Amino acid sequence: MSAITEKIHELKKKRNAVILAHNYQRGDVQDIADFTGDSLGLSRQAAKTKADIIVFCGVHFMAETASILCPDKMVLLPDEHAGCPMANMITLRELRIKKKEHPNARVVCYVNSTAAIKAESDICCTSSNAMKIVSSIPRDQEILFIPDKSLGGYVSSRLNRPMILWEGYCPTHHRILAEYIIKLKSEYPGAKVVVHPECTPDVIALADHVASTTGIARYCKETDAGEFIIGTETGILHRLRKENPEKKFYAITQLADCSNMKLISLEKVLWSLEDLVYQIKVPDDIASKARVAIQKMLDLSE
Ligand code: CIZ
Ligand code: SF4
């Protein structure tokens, strides 16, 4: 064990803390975590834990979700600048204007959004349950899907259901291009193409399987194929290789690297535990409204 890893373990015990790491984190950060997973899975771990402190290795909206689900715990984000450009593509003011234009629309909000935006929405969804959540709303009910036009467009076409889509997107997933897949497929014709629904429609059209990071990990474990071409943030390859040492994984492009996710390092995790920074606390009035939208999703997806 390296000196820094040892120090993190010691301090974690002393402070009664738990370390959660998103599937897109650096490999060494995933390796020191108590749990790795997607944002919702991690928030559920947070809600269950007996620890007093949660160190959330991910981006700001994920730490906020943990804080909303466990208001009595201290939630730490090791780098306060780890934000999500997609979550920042919608503001409260813009959302309120859009809601006025579509007063009858139900607002379905992807979990990649700020607490204030969730608080202004009817129900949340993740990339694992988006189809189920949208299907739970009567077909004649208008839906405004925010903020990801790619996930929204994917759900809309799969369910053959028109929705008003917000013009947000993930810059990292949009760097994954169809032409890279075609080239890789010619090199590895037996490989399965697995992509995240935050990708563009032409990329999704080339995939054998479209899923959230949890779904991608499950598919790669359970499918017989020995080679996979992966279209999501490159951090997940660490987990896929660790869980399936006998299989081969190829990233569609190394450009699918989220610089915000990669802001978290082992050093920052240690400083976070030493100095109890940066504390993420959603104000009670916003948290209680956002919790309603998250709870509606949890009730439907259990
Ligand atoms: O919900 C998450 O954690 C994200 C952003 C992606 C995924 O599919 O896990
Ligand atoms: Fe946001 Fe995309 Fe980075 Fe995820 S990968 S945190 S959606 S910018």
Short mmCIF file of C-alpha atoms and ligand atoms in Angstrom, two decimals:
data_model
loop_
_atom_site.label_atom_id
_atom_site.label_comp_id
_atom_site.label_asym_id
_atom_site.label_seq_id
_atom_site.Cartn_x
_atom_site.Cartn_y
_atom_site.Cartn_z
CA MET A 1 0.00 0.00 0.00
CA SER A 2 1.41 3.43 -0.89
CA ALA A 3 1.99 6.01 1.84
CA ILE A 4 -0.91 8.17 0.67
CA THR A 5 -3.32 5.23 0.50
CA GLU A 6 -2.32 4.25 4.03
CA LYS A 7 -2.93 7.81 5.28
CA ILE A 8 -6.35 7.91 3.60
CA HIS A 9 -7.34 4.60 5.22
CA GLU A 10 -6.16 5.76 8.65
CA LEU A 11 -7.98 9.06 8.47
CA LYS A 12 -11.11 7.46 7.07
CA LYS A 13 -11.29 5.22 10.14
CA LYS A 14 -10.58 8.04 12.56
CA ARG A 15 -13.28 10.25 11.06
CA ASN A 16 -15.78 7.41 10.48
CA ALA A 17 -15.98 8.30 6.79
CA VAL A 18 -16.95 6.35 3.71
CA ILE A 19 -15.45 6.98 0.27
CA LEU A 20 -17.74 6.70 -2.76
CA ALA A 21 -16.33 6.87 -6.30
CA HIS A 22 -18.18 7.25 -9.58
CA ASN A 23 -17.44 4.83 -12.43
CA TYR A 24 -15.78 7.73 -14.32
CA GLN A 25 -13.15 8.45 -11.65
CA ARG A 26 -9.40 7.85 -12.05
CA GLY A 27 -8.43 4.21 -11.48
CA ASP A 28 -6.44 4.89 -8.29
CA VAL A 29 -9.40 6.80 -6.81
CA GLN A 30 -11.79 3.95 -7.69
CA ASP A 31 -9.37 1.54 -6.01
CA ILE A 32 -9.38 3.30 -2.61
CA ALA A 33 -13.19 3.70 -2.59
CA ASP A 34 -15.50 1.66 -0.39
CA PHE A 35 -18.05 1.64 -3.22
CA THR A 36 -17.93 2.44 -6.92
CA GLY A 37 -21.02 2.91 -9.06
CA ASP A 38 -23.31 5.36 -10.80
CA SER A 39 -24.58 8.50 -9.13
CA LEU A 40 -27.83 7.01 -7.92
CA GLY A 41 -26.32 3.73 -6.73
CA LEU A 42 -23.75 5.72 -4.79
CA SER A 43 -26.38 7.99 -3.26
CA ARG A 44 -28.28 4.92 -2.15
CA GLN A 45 -25.08 3.64 -0.52
CA ALA A 46 -24.76 7.05 1.11
CA ALA A 47 -28.30 6.81 2.47
CA LYS A 48 -27.56 3.36 3.98
CA THR A 49 -24.17 4.04 5.48
CA LYS A 50 -23.48 4.29 9.22
CA ALA A 51 -20.56 6.62 8.49
CA ASP A 52 -20.77 10.25 9.63
CA ILE A 53 -18.91 11.62 6.63
CA ILE A 54 -19.29 10.83 2.94
CA VAL A 55 -16.40 11.67 0.62
CA PHE A 56 -18.02 11.78 -2.82
CA CYS A 57 -15.49 11.32 -5.62
CA GLY A 58 -17.54 12.58 -8.55
CA VAL A 59 -18.99 15.91 -9.65
CA HIS A 60 -21.00 18.56 -7.81
CA PHE A 61 -24.55 17.41 -8.69
CA MET A 62 -23.74 13.91 -7.39
CA ALA A 63 -22.59 15.24 -4.02
CA GLU A 64 -25.75 17.36 -3.92
CA THR A 65 -27.92 14.28 -4.55
CA ALA A 66 -26.15 12.51 -1.68
CA SER A 67 -26.76 15.53 0.54
CA ILE A 68 -30.46 15.60 -0.43
CA LEU A 69 -30.85 11.89 0.41
CA CYS A 70 -28.82 12.10 3.64
CA PRO A 71 -29.39 15.59 5.04
CA ASP A 72 -27.86 14.68 8.42
CA LYS A 73 -24.50 13.58 7.07
CA MET A 74 -21.51 15.65 6.09
CA VAL A 75 -20.94 15.31 2.32
CA LEU A 76 -17.49 16.25 1.01
CA LEU A 77 -16.49 16.87 -2.61
CA PRO A 78 -12.64 16.77 -2.77
CA ASP A 79 -12.49 19.47 -5.49
CA GLU A 80 -15.07 22.24 -5.37
CA HIS A 81 -14.55 22.96 -9.07
CA ALA A 82 -15.66 19.50 -10.20
CA GLY A 83 -18.87 20.54 -11.93
CA CYS A 84 -20.84 19.11 -14.83
CA PRO A 85 -21.06 21.24 -18.00
CA MET A 86 -24.34 19.52 -18.94
CA ALA A 87 -25.93 20.37 -15.58
CA ASN A 88 -24.89 23.98 -16.18
CA MET A 89 -26.68 24.14 -19.55
CA ILE A 90 -29.98 24.98 -17.84
CA THR A 91 -30.72 27.75 -15.37
CA LEU A 92 -33.70 28.16 -13.09
CA ARG A 93 -34.75 31.30 -14.93
CA GLU A 94 -34.67 29.57 -18.33
CA LEU A 95 -36.57 26.56 -16.98
CA ARG A 96 -39.29 28.78 -15.49
CA ILE A 97 -39.73 30.56 -18.83
CA LYS A 98 -40.03 27.21 -20.66
CA LYS A 99 -42.55 25.95 -18.10
CA LYS A 100 -44.66 29.07 -18.70
CA GLU A 101 -44.60 28.32 -22.45
CA HIS A 102 -45.77 24.74 -21.74
CA PRO A 103 -47.94 25.05 -18.63
CA ASN A 104 -49.36 21.52 -18.96
CA ALA A 105 -46.04 19.74 -19.46
CA ARG A 106 -44.69 17.34 -16.84
CA VAL A 107 -40.98 18.06 -16.25
CA VAL A 108 -38.76 14.95 -16.28
CA CYS A 109 -35.30 15.82 -15.04
CA TYR A 110 -32.16 13.75 -15.65
CA VAL A 111 -30.20 13.33 -12.43
CA ASN A 112 -27.32 15.27 -14.09
CA SER A 113 -28.78 18.58 -12.93
CA THR A 114 -28.44 20.96 -10.01
CA ALA A 115 -30.57 20.58 -6.87
CA ALA A 116 -32.40 23.82 -7.74
CA ILE A 117 -33.41 22.41 -11.15
CA LYS A 118 -34.54 19.13 -9.58
CA ALA A 119 -36.62 21.13 -7.10
CA GLU A 120 -38.44 22.78 -10.02
CA SER A 121 -39.14 19.41 -11.73
CA ASP A 122 -41.92 16.85 -11.34
CA ILE A 123 -39.82 13.69 -11.38
CA CYS A 124 -36.16 12.69 -11.79
CA CYS A 125 -34.66 9.89 -13.85
CA THR A 126 -31.25 8.35 -14.44
CA SER A 127 -29.85 6.76 -17.58
CA SER A 128 -30.83 3.35 -16.12
CA ASN A 129 -34.49 4.11 -15.50
CA ALA A 130 -35.36 6.93 -17.96
CA MET A 131 -37.49 4.65 -20.13
CA LYS A 132 -39.47 3.38 -17.15
CA ILE A 133 -40.01 6.87 -15.72
CA VAL A 134 -41.24 8.35 -19.02
CA SER A 135 -43.50 5.31 -19.60
CA SER A 136 -45.13 5.89 -16.19
CA ILE A 137 -46.56 9.19 -17.45
CA PRO A 138 -49.85 8.90 -19.40
CA ARG A 139 -49.23 9.01 -23.17
CA ASP A 140 -51.44 12.02 -23.74
CA GLN A 141 -49.50 14.03 -21.16
CA GLU A 142 -46.98 16.49 -22.62
CA ILE A 143 -43.41 16.02 -21.31
CA LEU A 144 -40.54 18.48 -21.06
CA PHE A 145 -37.34 16.45 -20.76
CA ILE A 146 -34.33 18.29 -19.26
CA PRO A 147 -31.38 18.89 -19.66
CA ASP A 148 -29.97 16.15 -21.96
CA LYS A 149 -31.29 16.16 -25.55
CA SER A 150 -29.38 12.94 -26.30
CA LEU A 151 -30.84 10.82 -23.50
CA GLY A 152 -34.23 12.47 -24.09
CA GLY A 153 -34.04 11.82 -27.84
CA TYR A 154 -33.03 8.20 -27.28
CA VAL A 155 -35.95 7.56 -24.90
CA SER A 156 -38.33 9.41 -27.21
CA SER A 157 -37.38 7.30 -30.23
CA ARG A 158 -37.34 3.99 -28.29
CA LEU A 159 -40.79 4.67 -26.86
CA ASN A 160 -42.02 6.34 -30.03
CA ARG A 161 -43.17 9.21 -27.89
CA PRO A 162 -42.64 12.87 -28.75
CA MET A 163 -41.21 15.02 -25.96
CA ILE A 164 -40.03 18.61 -25.71
CA LEU A 165 -36.25 18.28 -25.36
CA TRP A 166 -33.96 20.74 -23.63
CA GLU A 167 -30.91 21.58 -25.79
CA GLY A 168 -28.31 20.36 -23.27
CA TYR A 169 -25.73 17.66 -23.89
CA CYS A 170 -22.58 16.09 -22.47
CA PRO A 171 -19.49 17.49 -24.23
CA THR A 172 -17.51 14.38 -23.28
CA HIS A 173 -19.95 11.90 -24.83
CA HIS A 174 -20.39 14.09 -27.91
CA ARG A 175 -16.68 13.66 -28.68
CA ILE A 176 -17.42 10.00 -29.44
CA LEU A 177 -17.89 9.86 -33.22
CA ALA A 178 -19.56 7.24 -35.43
CA GLU A 179 -16.53 7.22 -37.76
CA TYR A 180 -14.29 6.02 -34.88
CA ILE A 181 -16.65 3.10 -34.26
CA ILE A 182 -16.66 2.09 -37.93
CA LYS A 183 -12.85 2.06 -37.92
CA LEU A 184 -12.62 0.02 -34.69
CA LYS A 185 -15.28 -2.42 -35.93
CA SER A 186 -13.15 -3.13 -38.99
CA GLU A 187 -10.19 -3.92 -36.71
CA TYR A 188 -12.20 -5.99 -34.20
CA PRO A 189 -15.19 -7.37 -36.11
CA GLY A 190 -16.22 -9.73 -33.30
CA ALA A 191 -16.35 -7.01 -30.64
CA LYS A 192 -19.65 -5.80 -29.22
CA VAL A 193 -20.25 -2.04 -29.36
CA VAL A 194 -21.61 -0.74 -26.06
CA VAL A 195 -22.48 2.94 -25.63
CA HIS A 196 -24.07 5.33 -23.16
CA PRO A 197 -27.36 7.08 -24.08
CA GLU A 198 -25.64 10.48 -23.66
CA CYS A 199 -24.02 9.75 -27.05
CA THR A 200 -25.35 11.22 -30.32
CA PRO A 201 -28.06 9.30 -32.29
CA ASP A 202 -25.66 8.21 -35.08
CA VAL A 203 -23.36 6.63 -32.47
CA ILE A 204 -26.31 4.97 -30.73
CA ALA A 205 -27.46 3.56 -34.08
CA LEU A 206 -24.17 1.61 -34.37
CA ALA A 207 -24.39 0.05 -30.90
CA ASP A 208 -25.17 -3.54 -29.95
CA HIS A 209 -26.17 -2.34 -26.50
CA VAL A 210 -27.09 1.07 -25.02
CA ALA A 211 -26.97 1.42 -21.24
CA SER A 212 -26.00 3.42 -18.16
CA THR A 213 -22.57 2.73 -16.65
CA THR A 214 -24.11 0.15 -14.32
CA GLY A 215 -25.85 -1.45 -17.30
CA ILE A 216 -22.61 -1.42 -19.33
CA ALA A 217 -20.73 -3.16 -16.48
CA ARG A 218 -23.49 -5.77 -16.19
CA TYR A 219 -23.66 -6.40 -19.95
CA CYS A 220 -19.87 -6.82 -20.32
CA LYS A 221 -19.83 -9.31 -17.43
CA GLU A 222 -22.80 -11.35 -18.58
CA THR A 223 -22.25 -11.41 -22.34
CA ASP A 224 -20.16 -14.21 -23.81
CA ALA A 225 -18.21 -11.95 -26.21
CA GLY A 226 -14.50 -11.56 -25.45
CA GLU A 227 -14.06 -8.04 -26.88
CA PHE A 228 -15.95 -4.80 -26.36
CA ILE A 229 -15.79 -1.36 -27.95
CA ILE A 230 -16.82 1.09 -25.24
CA GLY A 231 -18.55 4.43 -25.86
CA THR A 232 -18.67 6.30 -22.59
CA GLU A 233 -16.29 8.26 -20.36
CA THR A 234 -12.96 6.41 -20.36
CA GLY A 235 -12.79 6.03 -16.55
CA ILE A 236 -15.14 3.05 -16.79
CA LEU A 237 -12.50 0.97 -18.60
CA HIS A 238 -10.61 0.58 -15.32
CA ARG A 239 -13.60 -1.10 -13.71
CA LEU A 240 -14.42 -3.21 -16.80
CA ARG A 241 -10.84 -4.54 -17.05
CA LYS A 242 -10.67 -5.23 -13.33
CA GLU A 243 -13.95 -7.15 -13.31
CA ASN A 244 -13.24 -9.06 -16.55
CA PRO A 245 -9.48 -9.72 -16.72
CA GLU A 246 -9.93 -12.29 -19.49
CA LYS A 247 -11.82 -9.88 -21.81
CA LYS A 248 -10.54 -7.03 -23.99
CA PHE A 249 -11.92 -3.49 -23.90
CA TYR A 250 -11.27 -0.70 -26.39
CA ALA A 251 -12.28 2.91 -25.77
CA ILE A 252 -13.88 4.40 -28.90
CA THR A 253 -11.76 7.50 -28.29
CA GLN A 254 -9.43 8.72 -25.55
CA LEU A 255 -11.06 12.12 -26.09
CA ALA A 256 -14.06 10.88 -24.08
CA ASP A 257 -12.36 12.04 -20.92
CA CYS A 258 -14.31 14.25 -18.54
CA SER A 259 -11.86 16.77 -17.12
CA ASN A 260 -14.24 17.53 -14.25
CA MET A 261 -14.39 13.91 -13.15
CA LYS A 262 -10.60 13.72 -13.34
CA LEU A 263 -10.13 16.73 -11.05
CA ILE A 264 -10.37 14.34 -8.09
CA SER A 265 -7.03 12.79 -7.14
CA LEU A 266 -5.76 10.73 -4.20
CA GLU A 267 -4.08 13.84 -2.77
CA LYS A 268 -7.34 15.77 -2.86
CA VAL A 269 -9.19 12.87 -1.21
CA LEU A 270 -6.62 12.98 1.61
CA TRP A 271 -6.86 16.78 1.99
CA SER A 272 -10.62 16.48 1.93
CA LEU A 273 -10.50 14.12 4.93
CA GLU A 274 -7.87 16.22 6.71
CA ASP A 275 -9.58 19.59 6.35
CA LEU A 276 -13.21 18.46 5.93
CA VAL A 277 -13.51 20.23 2.57
CA TYR A 278 -15.51 20.95 0.47
CA GLN A 279 -18.78 20.54 2.31
CA ILE A 280 -21.79 20.29 0.00
CA LYS A 281 -25.05 21.14 1.71
CA VAL A 282 -28.27 21.76 -0.17
CA PRO A 283 -30.45 24.35 1.63
CA ASP A 284 -33.46 22.70 3.31
CA ASP A 285 -36.14 24.43 1.22
CA ILE A 286 -34.54 23.32 -2.07
CA ALA A 287 -33.59 19.88 -0.72
CA SER A 288 -37.13 19.10 0.42
CA LYS A 289 -38.59 19.94 -3.02
CA ALA A 290 -35.83 18.10 -4.91
CA ARG A 291 -36.30 15.08 -2.61
CA VAL A 292 -39.92 14.78 -3.79
CA ALA A 293 -38.79 14.48 -7.44
CA ILE A 294 -36.06 11.98 -6.54
CA GLN A 295 -38.36 9.95 -4.27
CA LYS A 296 -40.99 9.66 -7.03
CA MET A 297 -38.30 8.15 -9.24
CA LEU A 298 -37.12 5.78 -6.48
CA ASP A 299 -40.69 4.60 -5.81
CA LEU A 300 -41.09 3.74 -9.50
CA SER A 301 -37.75 2.10 -10.05
CA GLU A 302 -37.65 -0.22 -7.05
O1 CIZ B 1 -25.91 8.63 -13.34
C1 CIZ B 1 -24.71 8.55 -13.52
O2 CIZ B 1 -23.94 8.20 -12.67
C2 CIZ B 1 -24.13 8.94 -14.82
C3 CIZ B 1 -23.82 10.34 -15.00
C4 CIZ B 1 -23.89 8.08 -15.76
C5 CIZ B 1 -24.19 6.67 -15.66
O3 CIZ B 1 -24.73 6.12 -16.62
O4 CIZ B 1 -23.86 6.04 -14.66
FE1 SF4 B 2 -21.19 15.91 -16.98
FE2 SF4 B 2 -20.57 14.49 -19.15
FE3 SF4 B 2 -18.71 14.90 -17.28
FE4 SF4 B 2 -20.79 13.27 -16.81
S1 SF4 B 2 -19.17 12.96 -18.31
S2 SF4 B 2 -19.96 14.85 -15.42
S3 SF4 B 2 -22.45 14.33 -17.95
S4 SF4 B 2 -19.71 16.48 -18.55
#
